[in-house]
Coordinates of C-alpha atoms in Angstrom, one line a residue:
Chain A
M190 CA -153.2 192.9 57.5
T191 CA -156.5 193.8 55.8
N192 CA -157.2 196.7 53.5
D193 CA -159.3 198.3 56.3
D194 CA -156.3 198.1 58.6
D195 CA -154.1 199.7 56.0
A196 CA -156.4 202.6 55.6
L197 CA -156.9 202.9 59.3
L198 CA -153.1 203.0 59.9
A199 CA -152.6 205.5 57.1
A200 CA -155.2 207.8 58.6
L201 CA -153.9 207.4 62.1
R202 CA -150.4 208.3 60.9
A203 CA -151.8 211.3 59.2
G204 CA -153.2 212.4 62.6
E205 CA -156.8 212.3 61.6
D206 CA -159.2 212.6 64.6
L207 CA -161.8 210.4 62.8
A208 CA -159.3 207.6 62.5
R209 CA -158.6 207.7 66.2
E210 CA -162.4 207.6 66.9
H211 CA -162.6 204.7 64.6
L212 CA -159.8 202.9 66.4
Y213 CA -161.5 203.4 69.8
R214 CA -164.9 202.4 68.5
T215 CA -163.6 199.2 66.9
Y216 CA -161.1 198.0 69.5
A217 CA -162.1 199.6 72.8
A218 CA -164.3 196.7 73.9
Q219 CA -161.8 194.1 72.8
V220 CA -158.8 195.8 74.5
L221 CA -160.8 196.3 77.7
T222 CA -161.8 192.7 77.7
W223 CA -158.2 191.6 77.4
T224 CA -157.1 193.9 80.2
I225 CA -159.8 192.5 82.4
R226 CA -158.8 189.0 81.7
L227 CA -155.1 189.5 82.0
S228 CA -155.2 191.7 85.1
N229 CA -155.6 190.8 88.7
P230 CA -158.2 191.9 91.2
G231 CA -157.4 195.3 92.5
M232 CA -156.0 196.5 89.2
D233 CA -157.8 199.1 87.2
A234 CA -158.5 197.4 83.8
E235 CA -159.9 200.5 82.3
D236 CA -156.8 202.5 83.1
L237 CA -154.7 199.8 81.5
A238 CA -156.9 199.8 78.4
H239 CA -156.5 203.6 78.2
E240 CA -152.7 203.2 78.4
V241 CA -152.8 200.6 75.7
F242 CA -154.4 203.0 73.3
L243 CA -152.0 205.8 74.2
V244 CA -149.0 203.6 73.6
A245 CA -150.5 202.4 70.4
L246 CA -151.0 206.0 69.2
R247 CA -147.5 207.0 70.3
D248 CA -145.9 204.0 68.5
I249 CA -148.1 204.1 65.4
Y250 CA -145.1 205.1 63.3
R251 CA -143.1 202.1 64.5
F252 CA -145.8 199.6 63.6
R253 CA -144.5 198.0 60.3
G254 CA -147.9 196.4 59.5
D255 CA -146.5 192.8 59.6
S256 CA -149.6 191.7 61.5
S257 CA -153.2 192.8 62.0
V258 CA -154.1 195.8 64.1
S259 CA -155.8 193.4 66.5
T260 CA -152.6 191.4 67.0
W261 CA -150.5 194.5 67.4
L262 CA -152.9 195.8 70.1
F263 CA -152.8 192.5 71.8
G264 CA -149.0 192.6 71.9
I265 CA -149.2 196.0 73.5
T266 CA -151.8 194.8 76.0
R267 CA -149.6 191.9 77.0
R268 CA -146.7 194.1 77.7
I269 CA -148.7 196.7 79.6
T270 CA -150.6 194.2 81.8
A271 CA -147.4 192.3 82.5
N272 CA -145.8 195.6 83.7
A273 CA -148.9 196.5 85.7
R274 CA -149.0 193.1 87.4
R275 CA -145.4 193.6 88.4
R276 CA -146.1 197.0 89.8
H277 CA -149.2 195.7 91.5
A278 CA -147.2 192.9 93.1
I279 CA -144.6 195.4 94.4
R280 CA -147.4 197.6 95.8
R281 CA -148.9 194.7 97.5
L282 CA -145.5 193.8 98.9
V283 CA -145.0 197.3 100.4
G284 CA -148.6 197.6 101.5
L285 CA -149.6 200.3 99.0
E286 CA -152.3 198.3 97.3
R287 CA -155.4 200.3 96.6
A288 CA -158.6 198.4 95.6
A289 CA -159.7 199.6 92.2
E290 CA -163.3 200.4 92.2
L291 CA -165.4 199.9 89.1
P292 CA -166.8 203.1 87.8
A293 CA -170.4 204.0 88.6
S294 CA -172.5 202.1 86.2
G295 CA -175.9 203.7 86.7
R296 CA -177.3 200.4 87.9
S297 CA -178.6 199.7 91.4
P298 CA -176.1 199.2 94.1
E299 CA -177.0 195.5 94.3
E300 CA -176.4 195.0 90.6
D301 CA -173.1 196.8 90.8
S302 CA -172.1 194.7 93.7
L303 CA -173.0 191.5 91.9
H304 CA -171.2 192.6 88.8
R305 CA -168.1 193.5 90.8
E306 CA -168.1 190.2 92.7
R307 CA -168.5 188.2 89.5
R308 CA -165.5 189.9 87.9
R309 CA -163.4 189.5 90.9
E310 CA -164.3 185.8 90.9
V311 CA -163.1 185.4 87.3
Q312 CA -160.0 187.3 87.9
R313 CA -159.2 185.3 91.0
A314 CA -159.8 182.1 89.1
L315 CA -157.4 183.2 86.3
Q316 CA -154.9 184.6 88.7
G317 CA -153.9 181.1 89.6
L318 CA -152.4 180.6 86.1
S319 CA -149.1 181.6 84.8
P320 CA -149.2 184.6 82.4
R321 CA -148.5 182.4 79.4
H322 CA -151.3 180.0 80.2
R323 CA -153.6 182.8 81.0
E324 CA -153.0 184.5 77.6
V325 CA -153.6 181.4 75.6
L326 CA -156.7 180.5 77.6
A327 CA -158.0 184.0 77.2
L328 CA -157.5 183.9 73.4
V329 CA -158.7 180.4 72.6
D330 CA -161.3 179.6 75.3
L331 CA -162.7 183.0 76.2
D332 CA -162.2 184.9 73.0
Q333 CA -163.0 181.7 71.0
R334 CA -160.2 182.3 68.5
S335 CA -158.6 179.4 66.7
T336 CA -155.3 178.0 67.9
A337 CA -153.7 179.3 64.7
E338 CA -154.9 182.8 65.3
A339 CA -153.7 182.6 68.9
A340 CA -150.4 181.3 67.7
E341 CA -150.0 184.4 65.4
M342 CA -151.1 186.8 68.2
L343 CA -148.7 185.2 70.7
G344 CA -145.9 184.8 68.2
V345 CA -145.4 181.1 68.9
P346 CA -146.0 177.9 66.9
T347 CA -149.3 176.3 66.9
G348 CA -148.0 173.2 68.7
T349 CA -146.8 175.5 71.5
V350 CA -150.3 177.0 71.7
H351 CA -151.7 173.4 72.0
S352 CA -149.4 172.4 74.7
R353 CA -149.9 175.6 76.7
L354 CA -153.6 175.3 76.3
H355 CA -153.6 171.8 77.6
A356 CA -151.5 172.8 80.6
A357 CA -153.6 175.9 81.2
R358 CA -156.9 174.0 81.2
R359 CA -155.6 171.3 83.5
A360 CA -154.2 173.8 85.9
L361 CA -157.4 175.9 85.8
A362 CA -159.6 172.9 86.4
Q363 CA -157.5 171.9 89.4
H364 CA -157.5 175.5 90.7
L365 CA -161.2 175.9 90.2
R366 CA -162.1 172.6 91.8
R367 CA -160.0 173.6 94.8
R368 CA -162.0 176.8 95.0
G369 CA -165.2 174.9 95.0
W370 CA -166.3 175.3 91.4
D371 CA -168.6 172.5 90.3
P372 CA -169.0 171.9 86.5
A373 CA -172.6 171.0 87.0
G374 CA -173.6 174.1 88.8
P375 CA -172.6 177.4 90.5
P376 CA -169.6 177.3 92.8
T377 CA -170.4 176.3 96.3
A378 CA -168.3 179.0 97.8
E379 CA -165.5 181.4 97.2
L380 CA -164.6 181.3 100.8
P381 CA -162.9 178.6 102.7
A382 CA -165.2 176.1 104.4
A383 CA -164.5 177.5 107.8
E384 CA -165.9 180.8 106.7
L385 CA -169.0 179.5 105.1
P386 CA -172.2 181.0 106.5
A387 CA -173.7 179.0 109.3
A388 CA -177.0 178.8 107.5
R389 CA -175.6 176.4 105.0
L390 CA -174.5 174.0 107.7
P391 CA -176.9 171.3 108.7
Chain B
M1065 CA -142.5 146.2 44.0
S1066 CA -140.6 148.7 46.0
Q1067 CA -142.2 150.2 49.1
Q1068 CA -142.0 154.0 49.8
P1069 CA -139.7 154.7 52.8
P1070 CA -141.7 156.0 55.8
D1071 CA -141.8 159.8 56.3
L1072 CA -140.8 159.9 60.0
R1073 CA -141.5 163.6 60.4
R1074 CA -145.0 163.3 59.0
D1075 CA -145.9 160.0 60.6
A1076 CA -144.6 161.1 64.1
T1077 CA -146.5 164.4 64.1
P1078 CA -150.0 164.3 65.6
T1079 CA -152.8 165.6 63.4
P1080 CA -154.8 168.6 64.6
A1081 CA -157.7 166.4 65.3
E1082 CA -155.6 164.1 67.5
V1083 CA -154.2 167.1 69.3
A1084 CA -157.7 168.5 69.8
R1085 CA -158.8 165.2 71.3
L1086 CA -155.8 165.2 73.6
V1087 CA -156.4 168.7 74.9
Q1088 CA -159.4 168.2 77.1
P1089 CA -161.7 171.2 77.0
L1090 CA -162.9 172.9 80.1
P1091 CA -166.5 172.3 81.0
P1092 CA -168.6 174.7 78.9
E1093 CA -170.4 176.1 82.0
W1094 CA -167.1 177.2 83.4
V1095 CA -166.0 178.8 80.1
E1096 CA -169.2 180.6 79.8
R1097 CA -169.0 181.9 83.4
L1098 CA -165.5 183.0 82.9
R1099 CA -166.3 184.7 79.6
Q1100 CA -169.4 186.5 80.8
G1101 CA -167.7 187.5 84.1
S1102 CA -164.8 189.1 82.2
L1103 CA -166.8 191.0 79.6
P1104 CA -166.9 194.8 80.0
T1105 CA -170.3 196.3 80.3
P1106 CA -171.3 198.6 77.5
R1107 CA -171.2 201.5 79.9
E1108 CA -167.5 200.7 80.7
V1109 CA -166.7 200.6 77.0
A1110 CA -168.4 203.9 76.5
L1111 CA -166.7 205.5 79.4
L1112 CA -163.3 204.3 78.1
R1113 CA -164.1 205.8 74.7
T1114 CA -165.1 209.1 76.3
R1115 CA -161.9 209.2 78.3
L1116 CA -159.8 208.5 75.2
A1117 CA -161.6 211.0 73.1
S1118 CA -162.1 213.8 75.6
A1119 CA -159.1 213.8 77.9
P1120 CA -156.4 211.8 76.4
R1121 CA -153.6 211.2 78.8
R1122 CA -150.1 211.5 77.6
A1123 CA -148.5 208.2 77.1
P1124 CA -145.8 207.4 79.6
N1125 CA -142.5 208.2 78.0
W1126 CA -140.1 205.9 79.9
R1127 CA -137.0 207.5 78.3
L1128 CA -138.0 210.9 79.6
S1129 CA -138.8 209.3 83.0
A1130 CA -135.5 207.6 83.1
L1131 CA -133.7 210.9 82.2
A1132 CA -135.7 212.7 84.9
G1133 CA -134.9 210.0 87.4
A1134 CA -131.2 210.2 86.5
A1135 CA -131.3 214.0 86.9
V1136 CA -132.9 213.7 90.3
L1137 CA -130.3 211.1 91.4
G1138 CA -127.5 213.3 90.1
L1139 CA -129.0 216.3 92.0
L1140 CA -129.2 214.2 95.2
G1141 CA -125.7 213.0 94.7
W1142 CA -124.5 216.6 94.2
L1143 CA -126.3 217.7 97.3
A1144 CA -124.8 214.8 99.3
L1145 CA -121.2 215.9 98.3
P1146 CA -119.3 217.6 101.1
R1147 CA -120.1 221.3 101.0
E1148 CA -117.4 223.9 100.6
L1149 CA -116.3 225.6 103.7
P1150 CA -117.4 229.2 104.0
E1151 CA -115.7 231.1 101.2
T1152 CA -113.3 232.7 103.6
E1153 CA -112.7 232.3 107.3
Q1154 CA -110.9 235.1 108.9
I1155 CA -108.6 234.1 111.7
A1156 CA -107.3 236.8 114.0
L1157 CA -106.9 235.0 117.3
S1158 CA -103.9 234.8 119.5
T1159 CA -103.2 231.1 118.8
L1160 CA -105.3 228.8 116.8
A1161 CA -104.8 225.4 115.4
V1162 CA -107.1 224.5 112.5
G1163 CA -107.1 220.9 111.5
V1164 CA -108.8 220.6 108.2
L1165 CA -108.5 217.1 106.6
G1166 CA -105.0 216.7 107.5
P1167 CA -103.3 220.1 107.3
T1168 CA -102.7 222.0 110.5
V1169 CA -102.4 225.7 110.4
R1170 CA -101.2 227.4 113.6
A1171 CA -101.7 231.1 113.6
E1172 CA -100.0 233.1 116.3
G1173 CA -100.2 236.6 117.6
D1174 CA -102.0 239.0 115.4
A1175 CA -101.9 236.7 112.4
A1176 CA -104.7 237.2 109.9
L1177 CA -105.5 234.3 107.7
E1178 CA -108.1 233.5 105.1
L1179 CA -108.8 229.8 104.7
T1180 CA -110.5 228.9 101.4
R1181 CA -111.4 225.3 100.6
Q1182 CA -111.2 225.0 96.8
D1183 CA -112.4 221.4 97.0
P1184 CA -112.3 218.7 99.7
F1185 CA -108.6 218.2 99.2
H1186 CA -107.3 221.6 98.3
L1187 CA -106.9 224.1 101.0
Q1188 CA -105.7 227.6 100.3
V1189 CA -104.5 230.0 103.0
K1190 CA -104.1 233.6 102.3
M1191 CA -102.0 235.5 104.9
G1192 CA -102.8 239.1 105.6
Q1193 CA -100.1 239.5 108.1
G1194 CA -98.4 237.9 111.0
H1195 CA -96.9 234.5 111.7
A1196 CA -98.3 231.1 111.1
T1197 CA -97.0 227.5 110.9
F1198 CA -98.4 224.9 108.5
E1199 CA -98.1 221.2 108.7
V1200 CA -99.4 218.5 106.5
D1201 CA -99.4 214.9 107.7
P1202 CA -97.6 212.9 105.1
T1203 CA -99.6 209.8 106.1
G1204 CA -102.9 211.7 105.9
P1205 CA -105.2 212.2 102.9
P1206 CA -103.4 213.7 99.9
T1207 CA -104.4 217.2 100.7
R1208 CA -103.0 220.2 98.7
L1209 CA -102.2 223.1 100.9
L1210 CA -101.2 226.4 99.2
T1211 CA -100.3 229.5 101.2
L1212 CA -100.4 232.9 99.6
A1213 CA -98.3 235.4 101.5
G1214 CA -97.9 238.8 99.9
E1215 CA -96.7 238.0 96.4
A1216 CA -95.3 234.6 97.3
E1217 CA -97.0 231.3 97.0
I1218 CA -95.8 228.4 99.2
E1219 CA -97.0 225.0 98.5
V1220 CA -96.7 222.0 100.8
K1221 CA -95.1 218.9 99.5
G1222 CA -95.6 216.8 102.7
T1223 CA -93.8 219.0 105.2
A1224 CA -94.0 221.6 107.9
Y1225 CA -92.9 225.1 107.5
T1226 CA -93.3 228.6 109.0
V1227 CA -94.1 231.7 107.1
N1228 CA -93.6 235.3 108.3
L1229 CA -95.0 238.3 106.5
A1230 CA -93.9 241.7 107.7
G1231 CA -95.0 244.4 105.4
E1232 CA -94.1 243.2 102.0
R1233 CA -91.3 241.0 103.1
V1234 CA -91.9 237.3 103.3
A1235 CA -89.7 234.8 105.1
V1236 CA -90.0 231.0 105.0
L1237 CA -88.4 228.5 107.3
V1238 CA -88.8 224.8 106.4
H1239 CA -88.9 222.5 109.4
R1240 CA -89.4 219.2 107.7
G1241 CA -89.8 217.9 104.1
L1242 CA -89.8 220.0 101.0
V1243 CA -91.5 223.3 100.2
E1244 CA -91.8 225.0 96.9
V1245 CA -91.7 228.8 97.0
R1246 CA -92.9 230.7 93.9
Y1247 CA -92.1 234.4 93.9
H1248 CA -92.9 236.4 90.9
D1249 CA -91.6 234.2 88.1
A1250 CA -89.0 232.3 90.1
V1251 CA -89.4 229.0 91.8
V1252 CA -87.3 227.9 94.8
D1253 CA -87.4 224.5 96.4
L1254 CA -86.5 224.6 100.1
G1255 CA -85.5 221.6 102.1
A1256 CA -85.6 221.0 105.9
G1257 CA -83.7 223.7 107.8
Q1258 CA -83.5 226.1 104.9
T1259 CA -84.9 229.6 104.9
W1260 CA -86.0 231.9 102.2
S1261 CA -86.9 235.6 102.3
S1262 CA -88.0 238.0 99.7
A1263 CA -86.4 241.4 99.2
P1264 CA -84.7 242.5 102.4
P1265 CA -86.0 245.4 104.3
P1266 CA -84.3 248.8 104.1
A1267 CA -81.1 248.8 106.0
P1268 CA -81.8 249.5 109.7
Q1269 CA -80.8 252.8 111.2
P1270 CA -78.0 253.0 113.8
P1271 CA -79.0 251.7 117.2
A1272 CA -79.7 255.2 118.5
A1273 CA -82.5 255.5 116.0
S1274 CA -83.1 251.8 116.0
P1275 CA -85.8 250.5 113.7
S1276 CA -89.0 249.2 115.0
P1277 CA -88.3 247.6 118.3
P1278 CA -88.2 243.8 118.1
A1279 CA -91.3 242.1 119.0
A1280 CA -91.7 241.2 122.7
P1281 CA -89.9 238.1 123.6
S1282 CA -91.7 235.0 122.6
P1283 CA -94.5 234.2 125.0
P1284 CA -93.6 231.6 127.5
A1285 CA -96.1 229.2 126.0
A1286 CA -95.0 229.7 122.5
P1287 CA -94.5 226.4 120.8
S1288 CA -91.0 225.2 120.8
P1289 CA -89.5 224.6 117.3
P1290 CA -89.7 221.1 116.0
A1291 CA -86.8 218.8 116.9
A1292 CA -86.0 218.5 113.2
H1293 CA -84.6 222.0 113.2
G1294 CA -81.2 220.5 113.6
T1295 CA -78.8 221.6 111.0
A1296 CA -77.2 224.9 111.6
T1297 CA -76.2 225.7 108.0
G1298 CA -79.4 224.7 106.4
P1299 CA -78.3 222.0 104.0
A1300 CA -80.3 221.5 100.9
A1301 CA -82.7 218.6 101.2
P1302 CA -82.2 215.9 98.6
G1303 CA -83.7 217.0 95.4
A1304 CA -84.3 220.4 96.7
A1305 CA -81.6 222.2 94.8
P1306 CA -82.8 225.7 94.1
S1307 CA -83.9 225.7 90.5
S1308 CA -83.8 229.4 89.6
P1309 CA -83.5 231.6 92.6
P1310 CA -85.1 235.0 92.2
P1311 CA -82.7 237.8 92.0
D1312 CA -83.9 239.2 95.2
A1313 CA -84.3 235.9 96.9
E1314 CA -81.9 234.5 99.4
V1315 CA -82.0 230.8 99.7
G1316 CA -80.8 229.2 102.9
R1317 CA -78.4 232.1 103.3
A1318 CA -75.5 230.1 104.4
A1319 CA -73.5 233.3 104.0
A1320 CA -69.9 232.2 103.7
A1321 CA -67.1 234.6 104.3
P1322 CA -66.2 236.5 101.1
P1323 CA -63.3 235.2 99.3
P1324 CA -60.1 237.2 99.5
G1325 CA -59.9 240.0 97.0
D1326 CA -63.7 240.6 97.1
P1327 CA -64.7 244.1 97.9
P1328 CA -65.4 244.7 101.6
P1329 CA -68.9 244.1 102.6
S1330 CA -71.1 247.2 102.4
A1331 CA -73.6 248.5 104.9
A1332 CA -76.3 247.2 102.5
D1333 CA -74.9 243.7 102.9
A1334 CA -74.9 244.0 106.6
G1335 CA -78.5 245.1 106.5
A1336 CA -79.4 242.1 104.4
E1337 CA -77.6 239.7 106.8
Y1338 CA -79.3 241.4 109.7
A1339 CA -82.7 240.9 108.1
V1340 CA -81.9 237.2 107.8
I1341 CA -81.1 237.0 111.5
L1342 CA -84.3 238.8 112.3
D1343 CA -86.2 236.4 110.0
L1344 CA -84.7 233.4 111.8
D1345 CA -85.7 235.0 115.1
E1346 CA -89.2 235.7 114.1
L1347 CA -89.6 232.3 112.5
G1348 CA -88.5 230.6 115.7
A1349 CA -85.4 228.9 114.2
P1350 CA -83.4 226.8 116.6
P1351 CA -81.2 228.8 119.0
A1352 CA -78.1 227.1 117.7
R1353 CA -78.9 228.2 114.2
R1354 CA -79.6 231.7 115.3
A1355 CA -76.4 231.8 117.4
E1356 CA -74.4 230.7 114.4
E1357 CA -75.9 233.3 112.1
A1358 CA -75.3 236.0 114.7
A1359 CA -71.7 234.9 115.2
R1360 CA -71.1 235.0 111.5
F1361 CA -72.5 238.5 111.3
L1362 CA -70.3 239.7 114.2
A1363 CA -67.3 238.1 112.5
R1364 CA -68.0 239.9 109.2
Y1365 CA -69.3 243.2 110.5
P1366 CA -67.8 243.8 113.9
A1367 CA -68.0 247.6 113.5
S1368 CA -71.4 247.7 112.1
P1369 CA -73.9 249.9 113.9
L1370 CA -76.1 246.8 114.0
A1371 CA -73.6 244.7 115.8
D1372 CA -74.8 245.7 119.2
D1373 CA -78.3 244.4 118.4
V1374 CA -76.9 241.2 116.9
R1375 CA -74.7 240.8 120.0
A1376 CA -77.8 240.8 122.1
L1377 CA -79.5 238.2 119.9
H1378 CA -76.3 236.1 119.9
L1379 CA -76.2 236.2 123.6
E1380 CA -79.8 235.2 124.0
A1381 CA -79.5 232.4 121.5
R1382 CA -76.5 231.0 123.3
C1383 CA -78.4 231.2 126.7
Q1384 CA -81.1 229.2 125.1
S1385 CA -79.0 226.6 123.2
A1386 CA -76.5 225.9 125.9
P1387 CA -77.5 227.5 129.2
D1388 CA -74.4 228.1 131.2
P1389 CA -73.9 230.3 134.2
S1390 CA -70.6 231.5 132.7
L1391 CA -72.7 233.6 130.4
L1392 CA -74.1 235.7 133.3
P1393 CA -71.3 238.3 133.4
E1394 CA -71.6 238.9 129.7
L1395 CA -75.4 239.2 130.1
D1396 CA -75.1 241.6 133.0
R1397 CA -72.6 243.8 131.1
W1398 CA -74.9 244.0 128.1
I1399 CA -78.0 244.7 130.2
G1400 CA -76.1 247.3 132.3
A1401 CA -74.8 249.0 129.2
H1402 CA -78.1 249.2 127.4
P1403 CA -80.8 250.6 129.7
H1404 CA -83.1 251.6 126.8
S1405 CA -82.4 248.9 124.2
P1406 CA -85.4 247.1 122.8
W1407 CA -83.5 243.9 123.3
R1408 CA -83.1 244.5 127.0
L1409 CA -86.3 242.7 128.1
R1410 CA -85.4 239.6 126.2
L1411 CA -82.0 239.4 127.9
L1412 CA -83.6 240.0 131.3
V1413 CA -85.9 237.0 130.6
A1414 CA -82.9 235.0 129.5
R1415 CA -81.1 235.9 132.6
A1416 CA -84.0 234.9 134.9
R1417 CA -84.2 231.6 133.1
L1418 CA -80.5 231.1 133.5
L1419 CA -80.6 231.8 137.2
D1420 CA -83.6 229.7 137.9
D1421 CA -82.0 226.4 138.7
G1422 CA -85.4 224.7 138.9
R1423 CA -85.0 223.6 142.5
G1424 CA -87.8 225.6 143.7
D1425 CA -86.2 228.2 146.0
C1426 CA -85.6 230.7 143.2
L1427 CA -83.2 232.5 145.5
A1428 CA -80.9 233.4 142.7
A1429 CA -83.6 234.2 140.2
R1430 CA -85.8 236.3 142.4
E1431 CA -84.1 239.6 141.6
A1432 CA -84.1 238.7 137.9
Y1433 CA -87.8 237.9 137.9
Q1434 CA -88.5 241.1 139.7
A1435 CA -86.6 243.0 137.0
V1436 CA -88.8 241.4 134.4
I1437 CA -91.8 242.4 136.4
D1438 CA -90.5 246.0 136.6
E1439 CA -89.7 246.4 133.0
G1440 CA -91.7 243.8 131.1
S1441 CA -94.8 243.9 129.1
P1442 CA -98.0 242.7 130.8
A1443 CA -97.6 239.2 129.4
W1444 CA -94.1 238.9 130.7
R1445 CA -95.1 240.4 134.0
R1446 CA -97.7 237.7 134.4
W1447 CA -95.1 235.1 133.5
A1448 CA -92.6 236.4 136.0
T1449 CA -95.2 236.8 138.8
A1450 CA -96.3 233.3 138.3
A1451 CA -92.7 232.1 138.5
L1452 CA -92.3 234.0 141.8
E1453 CA -95.5 232.6 143.2
R1454 CA -94.3 229.1 142.3
C1455 CA -91.1 229.8 144.2
A1456 CA -92.9 231.3 147.3
P1457 CA -93.5 228.0 149.3
A1458 CA -89.9 227.3 149.4
R1459 CA -89.0 230.6 151.0

């Protein structure tokens, strides 16, 4: 834990508003990115990020400072997204699933639609992985952290990160190829061939 | 020159470079697409910060949620429990059988009962007045049935018993099983066939100014006493030895003849004995038992002013226990000698039953039924009229 983290924790424990603001400003984007990458389509990533910070502030006195604030927040994010995925699966099972809409961005409807579609595409791609593979892929490949750092954040040995990463990449490649992703260019389609637009047929 | 032994652990562990070469990376285009597609927009981040800063939600407290859930479940469970019966249920019907989880309470005549369910297996009956029979099925659920009659408490221990409350006097007859009677500070266990009564009533006046006339003869449809009434002397049931009979309690009243040398029985003793006979009559004790008690009374107090009444009861009990036409002359003599006695109607009924041979022609009983119609209460008039109509086709 850095000295900055120490000071931030001390100020948060003292209940300073400025410290909370600093926490949000420093980690909001990072936590939101994690919740997007670890959640499934239809889940509200922003809500999950909100919950991560609330739990963090509630449990601030239980944080012993053994790791960095970033690692601590990632641990909370893992737990909360795992619970949310479980709840989401149950809701889908009983037919209560509600499509989460992205908040109004101020952009044109076309841009919004494209952005939404792109995110769903990524989430669908990652959805095919197990949670462990997804976490390690998100940290190493998407966050571009080192395997040692990912090992610390996940609380596993580096060798385990390597093996998980290997398995995750292989599974993702197979999954994406099945979905029509081409490494050389944009994906041919997100839809099954039978549902491709007729204009693309010869 | 000695060679260093191989370090198996070091030599068998791949270097990071080897591992990195082994773990094939994803195509960079895919990684970039995945990365860019999953990055939040600046507006989303700003919105999240605003939400966190302006309207912070309360973090979910799962312990509180679990407690609230448990409380709701507890409440639902409590609501699902069987509700109590209405606090009290007044019963003042002619005859009513109430089956409540096993116990059966049969109220007769003008009996007034209050049923209170303490819990699903604890039924309390408070008697206001009258006559009621209680029965608990020993094979049924383990229900506790407590009867409050005046100042007495009678608790079922798997049995059937009858309680009569007249004024302040309580009388109990046990048909089957074992009953515990608590009266003031005393506790009495009664076995099958035993009776108990609280303080006897004031000694009756001479027949001329006879006390309250006896109740009308039992209605024709009155339930017959259980077959277990058997024993005439009311032997104590096993384990039912009276523990500490109250001073004014009379358990089983197997009144033996006084030993020689004892002072002669007083009028008060005769009054107490008479009260027992009345109790047995009101409780519906078996005719043989009533006959025996009456015979004992007549043997001890032949000159008592109450003897005439007891004689009538004795005669009626004998007609019921062993119907024999040889009793007719005695019946006729008594009826003829007591034109205004309150027992007269009962003997008229007994006479009609004795004369009705059941063959349908009713020739011998016609005049007796007519006498009941002439002198009887409305209920008995209906009974005798119905009997005559039943006989009519044979005429």
